[in-house]
Amino acid sequence: MIRRIALLAALVGLAACSNDPEYKSPIDVTSSLLFKGKSAPSQITPQQIVATLSTTPLPVIFLSLPDRETQALLLRIEQNGPYATYANKARQSVVLRDGMITGTRGLSGDLMSTDQGPLLDLVRARQTGTASYIQRWLTPEDVTRVVTYSCGVEPDKPVDVALGLVKAQATEVIAACESPDGPAFVDYYVVDGSGEILASRQWLGPNIGYAVLHRLRK
């Protein structure tokens, strides 16, 4: 019981800031999703998070797709080198590399794959720079569309992360990406001292929109 109370208390320990007036921190987004009042059937409650963390030793992530008003808790089911696959019982899954989403399955209009190396390197290093980034989406017609972006990366202010069993001091990193062949977007990453992305708001293509992700257990 004490452990469950401590976990529930940790869910409310959130703090974030930014100079961008239109900015919405992934930590703030997660907090508002979890604590905005009565939950719809598809929404995850703090109690569900506590129950999940109490019953499995596996790494757990919280995933929200705001455009679809859906949320899920996913457990790590496979580790292949730097790539970790997280999934739920509905066979929805995401693949992460150091916390950056590199692919999804079972979400309809999936992000099939990415060439994320240059962008991920800048984000992990929390450095200013420009990087190429390639996304491959599955269209409603089951055609894979490939779009190459140019992303400007810039670190922002420090942030304290405290959600689930993850507590750390980190830095917010902003990546603004544009392409003549696809919609522009702005991703936000919360990166710890080891270069791991602990929380984020990432663009997964026009079919899915943005995904809000937060690690609950590493």
PDB file of C-alpha atoms in Angstrom:
ATOM      1  CA  MET A   1       0.000   0.000   0.000  1.00  0.00           C
ATOM      2  CA  ILE A   2       2.820   2.412   0.872  1.00  0.00           C
ATOM      3  CA  ARG A   3       4.456   1.710  -2.500  1.00  0.00           C
ATOM      4  CA  ARG A   4       1.190   2.387  -4.351  1.00  0.00           C
ATOM      5  CA  ILE A   5       0.685   5.679  -2.510  1.00  0.00           C
ATOM      6  CA  ALA A   6       4.253   6.724  -3.303  1.00  0.00           C
ATOM      7  CA  LEU A   7       3.750   5.944  -6.986  1.00  0.00           C
ATOM      8  CA  LEU A   8       0.527   7.937  -7.115  1.00  0.00           C
ATOM      9  CA  ALA A   9       2.208  10.880  -5.433  1.00  0.00           C
ATOM     10  CA  ALA A  10       5.042  10.757  -7.970  1.00  0.00           C
ATOM     11  CA  LEU A  11       2.539  11.206 -10.780  1.00  0.00           C
ATOM     12  CA  VAL A  12       1.843  14.786  -9.737  1.00  0.00           C
ATOM     13  CA  GLY A  13       5.472  15.917  -9.439  1.00  0.00           C
ATOM     14  CA  LEU A  14       5.711  17.735 -12.762  1.00  0.00           C
ATOM     15  CA  ALA A  15       7.459  20.957 -13.765  1.00  0.00           C
ATOM     16  CA  ALA A  16       8.375  22.551 -17.118  1.00  0.00           C
ATOM     17  CA  CYS A  17       8.987  25.907 -18.762  1.00  0.00           C
ATOM     18  CA  SER A  18       9.825  27.562 -22.099  1.00  0.00           C
ATOM     19  CA  ASN A  19      10.289  30.917 -23.801  1.00  0.00           C
ATOM     20  CA  ASP A  20       7.932  30.023 -26.679  1.00  0.00           C
ATOM     21  CA  PRO A  21       4.466  31.575 -25.988  1.00  0.00           C
ATOM     22  CA  GLU A  22       2.760  28.846 -28.037  1.00  0.00           C
ATOM     23  CA  TYR A  23       4.890  26.094 -26.568  1.00  0.00           C
ATOM     24  CA  LYS A  24       3.287  23.193 -24.756  1.00  0.00           C
ATOM     25  CA  SER A  25       5.724  21.012 -22.864  1.00  0.00           C
ATOM     26  CA  PRO A  26       5.259  17.241 -23.258  1.00  0.00           C
ATOM     27  CA  ILE A  27       5.314  17.015 -19.472  1.00  0.00           C
ATOM     28  CA  ASP A  28       2.562  19.635 -19.166  1.00  0.00           C
ATOM     29  CA  VAL A  29       0.560  17.822 -21.849  1.00  0.00           C
ATOM     30  CA  THR A  30       0.894  14.530 -19.991  1.00  0.00           C
ATOM     31  CA  SER A  31      -0.114  16.166 -16.724  1.00  0.00           C
ATOM     32  CA  SER A  32      -3.230  17.759 -18.232  1.00  0.00           C
ATOM     33  CA  LEU A  33      -4.213  14.484 -19.886  1.00  0.00           C
ATOM     34  CA  LEU A  34      -3.947  12.583 -16.621  1.00  0.00           C
ATOM     35  CA  PHE A  35      -5.503  15.095 -14.268  1.00  0.00           C
ATOM     36  CA  LYS A  36      -8.174  16.967 -16.222  1.00  0.00           C
ATOM     37  CA  GLY A  37     -11.065  15.344 -14.372  1.00  0.00           C
ATOM     38  CA  LYS A  38     -13.478  12.593 -15.306  1.00  0.00           C
ATOM     39  CA  SER A  39     -11.887  10.210 -17.780  1.00  0.00           C
ATOM     40  CA  ALA A  40     -13.389   8.966 -21.004  1.00  0.00           C
ATOM     41  CA  PRO A  41     -13.258   5.169 -21.498  1.00  0.00           C
ATOM     42  CA  SER A  42     -10.097   5.451 -23.646  1.00  0.00           C
ATOM     43  CA  GLN A  43      -8.204   7.548 -21.099  1.00  0.00           C
ATOM     44  CA  ILE A  44      -5.642   6.203 -18.664  1.00  0.00           C
ATOM     45  CA  THR A  45      -6.117   7.057 -14.999  1.00  0.00           C
ATOM     46  CA  PRO A  46      -3.349   7.531 -12.423  1.00  0.00           C
ATOM     47  CA  GLN A  47      -4.700   4.449 -10.666  1.00  0.00           C
ATOM     48  CA  GLN A  48      -4.173   2.364 -13.816  1.00  0.00           C
ATOM     49  CA  ILE A  49      -0.598   3.592 -14.026  1.00  0.00           C
ATOM     50  CA  VAL A  50       0.025   2.666 -10.398  1.00  0.00           C
ATOM     51  CA  ALA A  51      -1.494  -0.780 -10.941  1.00  0.00           C
ATOM     52  CA  THR A  52       0.621  -1.413 -14.035  1.00  0.00           C
ATOM     53  CA  LEU A  53       3.868  -0.339 -12.385  1.00  0.00           C
ATOM     54  CA  SER A  54       3.036  -2.458  -9.352  1.00  0.00           C
ATOM     55  CA  THR A  55       2.396  -5.651 -11.317  1.00  0.00           C
ATOM     56  CA  THR A  56       5.225  -5.744 -13.870  1.00  0.00           C
ATOM     57  CA  PRO A  57       8.990  -5.228 -13.682  1.00  0.00           C
ATOM     58  CA  LEU A  58       9.164  -4.307 -17.366  1.00  0.00           C
ATOM     59  CA  PRO A  59       9.846  -0.781 -18.677  1.00  0.00           C
ATOM     60  CA  VAL A  60       6.548   1.076 -19.220  1.00  0.00           C
ATOM     61  CA  ILE A  61       5.621   4.106 -21.310  1.00  0.00           C
ATOM     62  CA  PHE A  62       2.513   6.282 -21.427  1.00  0.00           C
ATOM     63  CA  LEU A  63       1.434   7.114 -24.989  1.00  0.00           C
ATOM     64  CA  SER A  64      -1.256   9.590 -26.004  1.00  0.00           C
ATOM     65  CA  LEU A  65      -2.503  10.494 -29.477  1.00  0.00           C
ATOM     66  CA  PRO A  66      -4.314  13.799 -28.834  1.00  0.00           C
ATOM     67  CA  ASP A  67      -5.872  14.070 -32.313  1.00  0.00           C
ATOM     68  CA  ARG A  68      -7.528  10.686 -31.788  1.00  0.00           C
ATOM     69  CA  GLU A  69      -8.252  11.242 -28.085  1.00  0.00           C
ATOM     70  CA  THR A  70      -6.703   7.889 -27.220  1.00  0.00           C
ATOM     71  CA  GLN A  71      -4.187   6.852 -24.597  1.00  0.00           C
ATOM     72  CA  ALA A  72      -2.367   3.643 -23.790  1.00  0.00           C
ATOM     73  CA  LEU A  73       0.181   2.091 -21.475  1.00  0.00           C
ATOM     74  CA  LEU A  74       2.745   0.037 -23.369  1.00  0.00           C
ATOM     75  CA  LEU A  75       5.292  -2.432 -22.009  1.00  0.00           C
ATOM     76  CA  ARG A  76       8.654  -3.226 -23.536  1.00  0.00           C
ATOM     77  CA  ILE A  77       8.392  -6.589 -25.284  1.00  0.00           C
ATOM     78  CA  GLU A  78      11.623  -6.653 -27.300  1.00  0.00           C
ATOM     79  CA  GLN A  79      15.072  -5.097 -27.351  1.00  0.00           C
ATOM     80  CA  ASN A  80      17.037  -5.294 -30.606  1.00  0.00           C
ATOM     81  CA  GLY A  81      20.296  -3.398 -30.186  1.00  0.00           C
ATOM     82  CA  PRO A  82      19.389   0.268 -29.633  1.00  0.00           C
ATOM     83  CA  TYR A  83      15.772  -0.297 -30.723  1.00  0.00           C
ATOM     84  CA  ALA A  84      13.140  -1.104 -28.090  1.00  0.00           C
ATOM     85  CA  THR A  85       9.619  -2.225 -29.005  1.00  0.00           C
ATOM     86  CA  TYR A  86       6.733  -1.349 -26.668  1.00  0.00           C
ATOM     87  CA  ALA A  87       3.265  -2.837 -27.121  1.00  0.00           C
ATOM     88  CA  ASN A  88      -0.108  -3.431 -25.480  1.00  0.00           C
ATOM     89  CA  LYS A  89      -2.593  -6.303 -25.617  1.00  0.00           C
ATOM     90  CA  ALA A  90      -4.354  -4.677 -28.592  1.00  0.00           C
ATOM     91  CA  ARG A  91      -1.137  -5.248 -30.598  1.00  0.00           C
ATOM     92  CA  GLN A  92      -0.480  -1.570 -30.940  1.00  0.00           C
ATOM     93  CA  SER A  93       3.233  -0.892 -30.754  1.00  0.00           C
ATOM     94  CA  VAL A  94       5.902   1.760 -31.073  1.00  0.00           C
ATOM     95  CA  VAL A  95       9.622   1.349 -31.625  1.00  0.00           C
ATOM     96  CA  LEU A  96      11.943   3.679 -29.743  1.00  0.00           C
ATOM     97  CA  ARG A  97      15.604   4.501 -30.137  1.00  0.00           C
ATOM     98  CA  ASP A  98      16.823   6.313 -27.030  1.00  0.00           C
ATOM     99  CA  GLY A  99      13.245   7.552 -26.634  1.00  0.00           C
ATOM    100  CA  MET A 100      12.738   8.809 -30.206  1.00  0.00           C
ATOM    101  CA  ILE A 101       9.897   7.072 -32.038  1.00  0.00           C
ATOM    102  CA  THR A 102      11.203   5.359 -35.168  1.00  0.00           C
ATOM    103  CA  GLY A 103       8.093   3.408 -36.133  1.00  0.00           C
ATOM    104  CA  THR A 104       4.572   2.370 -35.143  1.00  0.00           C
ATOM    105  CA  ARG A 105       2.313  -0.572 -35.884  1.00  0.00           C
ATOM    106  CA  GLY A 106      -1.384  -1.139 -35.353  1.00  0.00           C
ATOM    107  CA  LEU A 107      -2.262   2.564 -35.182  1.00  0.00           C
ATOM    108  CA  SER A 108      -3.626   2.939 -38.743  1.00  0.00           C
ATOM    109  CA  GLY A 109      -1.694   5.244 -41.055  1.00  0.00           C
ATOM    110  CA  ASP A 110       1.471   4.096 -39.304  1.00  0.00           C
ATOM    111  CA  LEU A 111       4.883   5.680 -39.260  1.00  0.00           C
ATOM    112  CA  MET A 112       6.626   2.834 -41.062  1.00  0.00           C
ATOM    113  CA  SER A 113      10.247   3.854 -40.455  1.00  0.00           C
ATOM    114  CA  THR A 114      12.594   6.818 -40.148  1.00  0.00           C
ATOM    115  CA  ASP A 115      16.162   7.812 -40.860  1.00  0.00           C
ATOM    116  CA  GLN A 116      16.610   9.605 -37.557  1.00  0.00           C
ATOM    117  CA  GLY A 117      20.363   9.366 -36.901  1.00  0.00           C
ATOM    118  CA  PRO A 118      21.476  12.995 -37.481  1.00  0.00           C
ATOM    119  CA  LEU A 119      18.438  14.440 -35.681  1.00  0.00           C
ATOM    120  CA  LEU A 120      18.736  12.022 -32.769  1.00  0.00           C
ATOM    121  CA  ASP A 121      22.428  12.828 -32.353  1.00  0.00           C
ATOM    122  CA  LEU A 122      21.697  16.552 -31.953  1.00  0.00           C
ATOM    123  CA  VAL A 123      18.747  15.973 -29.638  1.00  0.00           C
ATOM    124  CA  ARG A 124      20.694  13.581 -27.409  1.00  0.00           C
ATOM    125  CA  ALA A 125      23.642  15.971 -27.239  1.00  0.00           C
ATOM    126  CA  ARG A 126      21.257  18.863 -26.455  1.00  0.00           C
ATOM    127  CA  GLN A 127      23.095  20.954 -29.021  1.00  0.00           C
ATOM    128  CA  THR A 128      22.069  23.638 -31.480  1.00  0.00           C
ATOM    129  CA  GLY A 129      22.312  22.677 -35.139  1.00  0.00           C
ATOM    130  CA  THR A 130      20.558  21.517 -38.296  1.00  0.00           C
ATOM    131  CA  ALA A 131      19.918  17.894 -39.173  1.00  0.00           C
ATOM    132  CA  SER A 132      18.202  15.900 -41.885  1.00  0.00           C
ATOM    133  CA  TYR A 133      15.341  13.609 -40.925  1.00  0.00           C
ATOM    134  CA  ILE A 134      13.346  11.212 -43.098  1.00  0.00           C
ATOM    135  CA  GLN A 135       9.886   9.832 -42.311  1.00  0.00           C
ATOM    136  CA  ARG A 136       7.994   7.092 -44.146  1.00  0.00           C
ATOM    137  CA  TRP A 137       4.223   7.092 -43.582  1.00  0.00           C
ATOM    138  CA  LEU A 138       1.569   4.668 -44.661  1.00  0.00           C
ATOM    139  CA  THR A 139      -1.239   6.552 -46.421  1.00  0.00           C
ATOM    140  CA  PRO A 140      -4.931   5.505 -46.187  1.00  0.00           C
ATOM    141  CA  GLU A 141      -4.407   3.962 -49.646  1.00  0.00           C
ATOM    142  CA  ASP A 142      -1.653   1.703 -48.194  1.00  0.00           C
ATOM    143  CA  VAL A 143       1.033   3.594 -50.096  1.00  0.00           C
ATOM    144  CA  THR A 144       4.262   4.456 -48.310  1.00  0.00           C
ATOM    145  CA  ARG A 145       5.066   8.150 -48.606  1.00  0.00           C
ATOM    146  CA  VAL A 146       8.644   9.313 -48.008  1.00  0.00           C
ATOM    147  CA  VAL A 147       9.354  12.875 -46.860  1.00  0.00           C
ATOM    148  CA  THR A 148      12.772  14.380 -46.128  1.00  0.00           C
ATOM    149  CA  TYR A 149      12.884  17.173 -43.576  1.00  0.00           C
ATOM    150  CA  SER A 150      15.434  19.729 -42.511  1.00  0.00           C
ATOM    151  CA  CYS A 151      15.240  20.240 -38.740  1.00  0.00           C
ATOM    152  CA  GLY A 152      16.625  23.094 -36.695  1.00  0.00           C
ATOM    153  CA  VAL A 153      17.450  21.893 -33.186  1.00  0.00           C
ATOM    154  CA  GLU A 154      17.892  24.083 -30.130  1.00  0.00           C
ATOM    155  CA  PRO A 155      18.107  23.283 -26.407  1.00  0.00           C
ATOM    156  CA  ASP A 156      15.770  25.182 -24.104  1.00  0.00           C
ATOM    157  CA  LYS A 157      15.511  25.465 -20.326  1.00  0.00           C
ATOM    158  CA  PRO A 158      16.164  22.764 -17.711  1.00  0.00           C
ATOM    159  CA  VAL A 159      13.220  20.771 -16.401  1.00  0.00           C
ATOM    160  CA  ASP A 160      12.632  18.463 -13.440  1.00  0.00           C
ATOM    161  CA  VAL A 161      11.019  15.165 -14.440  1.00  0.00           C
ATOM    162  CA  ALA A 162       9.028  13.182 -11.888  1.00  0.00           C
ATOM    163  CA  LEU A 163       6.435  10.840 -13.319  1.00  0.00           C
ATOM    164  CA  GLY A 164       5.887   7.204 -12.449  1.00  0.00           C
ATOM    165  CA  LEU A 165       9.228   5.778 -11.367  1.00  0.00           C
ATOM    166  CA  VAL A 166      11.307   8.157 -13.491  1.00  0.00           C
ATOM    167  CA  LYS A 167      12.902  11.092 -11.697  1.00  0.00           C
ATOM    168  CA  ALA A 168      15.659  13.164 -13.261  1.00  0.00           C
ATOM    169  CA  GLN A 169      16.972  16.585 -14.098  1.00  0.00           C
ATOM    170  CA  ALA A 170      16.766  17.114 -17.835  1.00  0.00           C
ATOM    171  CA  THR A 171      16.813  19.678 -20.641  1.00  0.00           C
ATOM    172  CA  GLU A 172      14.030  20.459 -23.077  1.00  0.00           C
ATOM    173  CA  VAL A 173      15.105  20.360 -26.711  1.00  0.00           C
ATOM    174  CA  ILE A 174      13.057  21.825 -29.560  1.00  0.00           C
ATOM    175  CA  ALA A 175      13.232  20.527 -33.135  1.00  0.00           C
ATOM    176  CA  ALA A 176      11.470  22.601 -35.815  1.00  0.00           C
ATOM    177  CA  CYS A 177      11.243  20.647 -39.071  1.00  0.00           C
ATOM    178  CA  GLU A 178      10.092  21.620 -42.551  1.00  0.00           C
ATOM    179  CA  SER A 179      10.006  20.165 -46.034  1.00  0.00           C
ATOM    180  CA  PRO A 180       8.617  21.210 -49.417  1.00  0.00           C
ATOM    181  CA  ASP A 181       7.010  17.763 -49.616  1.00  0.00           C
ATOM    182  CA  GLY A 182       5.215  17.537 -46.276  1.00  0.00           C
ATOM    183  CA  PRO A 183       3.692  19.500 -43.401  1.00  0.00           C
ATOM    184  CA  ALA A 184       6.000  21.395 -41.076  1.00  0.00           C
ATOM    185  CA  PHE A 185       6.025  20.414 -37.400  1.00  0.00           C
ATOM    186  CA  VAL A 186       7.720  21.158 -34.089  1.00  0.00           C
ATOM    187  CA  ASP A 187       8.822  18.343 -31.790  1.00  0.00           C
ATOM    188  CA  TYR A 188       9.696  18.750 -28.123  1.00  0.00           C
ATOM    189  CA  TYR A 189      12.017  16.403 -26.250  1.00  0.00           C
ATOM    190  CA  VAL A 190      12.969  16.183 -22.578  1.00  0.00           C
ATOM    191  CA  VAL A 191      16.498  14.755 -22.486  1.00  0.00           C
ATOM    192  CA  ASP A 192      18.438  13.635 -19.412  1.00  0.00           C
ATOM    193  CA  GLY A 193      22.192  13.874 -18.830  1.00  0.00           C
ATOM    194  CA  SER A 194      22.867  10.521 -20.488  1.00  0.00           C
ATOM    195  CA  GLY A 195      21.123  11.619 -23.700  1.00  0.00           C
ATOM    196  CA  GLU A 196      17.979   9.562 -23.135  1.00  0.00           C
ATOM    197  CA  ILE A 197      14.615  11.069 -24.088  1.00  0.00           C
ATOM    198  CA  LEU A 198      12.330  10.792 -21.057  1.00  0.00           C
ATOM    199  CA  ALA A 199       9.300  12.652 -22.404  1.00  0.00           C
ATOM    200  CA  SER A 200       8.355  14.089 -25.772  1.00  0.00           C
ATOM    201  CA  ARG A 201       5.785  15.370 -28.196  1.00  0.00           C
ATOM    202  CA  GLN A 202       6.660  13.881 -31.587  1.00  0.00           C
ATOM    203  CA  TRP A 203       5.063  14.243 -35.020  1.00  0.00           C
ATOM    204  CA  LEU A 204       4.202  10.843 -36.538  1.00  0.00           C
ATOM    205  CA  GLY A 205       2.754  12.054 -39.840  1.00  0.00           C
ATOM    206  CA  PRO A 206      -0.567  13.561 -40.975  1.00  0.00           C
ATOM    207  CA  ASN A 207      -2.523  10.348 -40.388  1.00  0.00           C
ATOM    208  CA  ILE A 208      -1.648  10.053 -36.692  1.00  0.00           C
ATOM    209  CA  GLY A 209      -0.577  13.590 -35.838  1.00  0.00           C
ATOM    210  CA  TYR A 210       1.412  14.209 -32.680  1.00  0.00           C
ATOM    211  CA  ALA A 211       2.172  11.600 -30.041  1.00  0.00           C
ATOM    212  CA  VAL A 212       2.854  12.481 -26.418  1.00  0.00           C
ATOM    213  CA  LEU A 213       5.155   9.981 -24.763  1.00  0.00           C
ATOM    214  CA  HIS A 214       6.432   9.687 -21.222  1.00  0.00           C
ATOM    215  CA  ARG A 215       8.596   7.008 -19.677  1.00  0.00           C
ATOM    216  CA  LEU A 216       7.085   5.635 -16.464  1.00  0.00           C
ATOM    217  CA  ARG A 217       9.804   3.067 -15.812  1.00  0.00           C
ATOM    218  CA  LYS A 218      13.123   2.878 -17.637  1.00  0.00           C
TER     219      LYS A 218
END
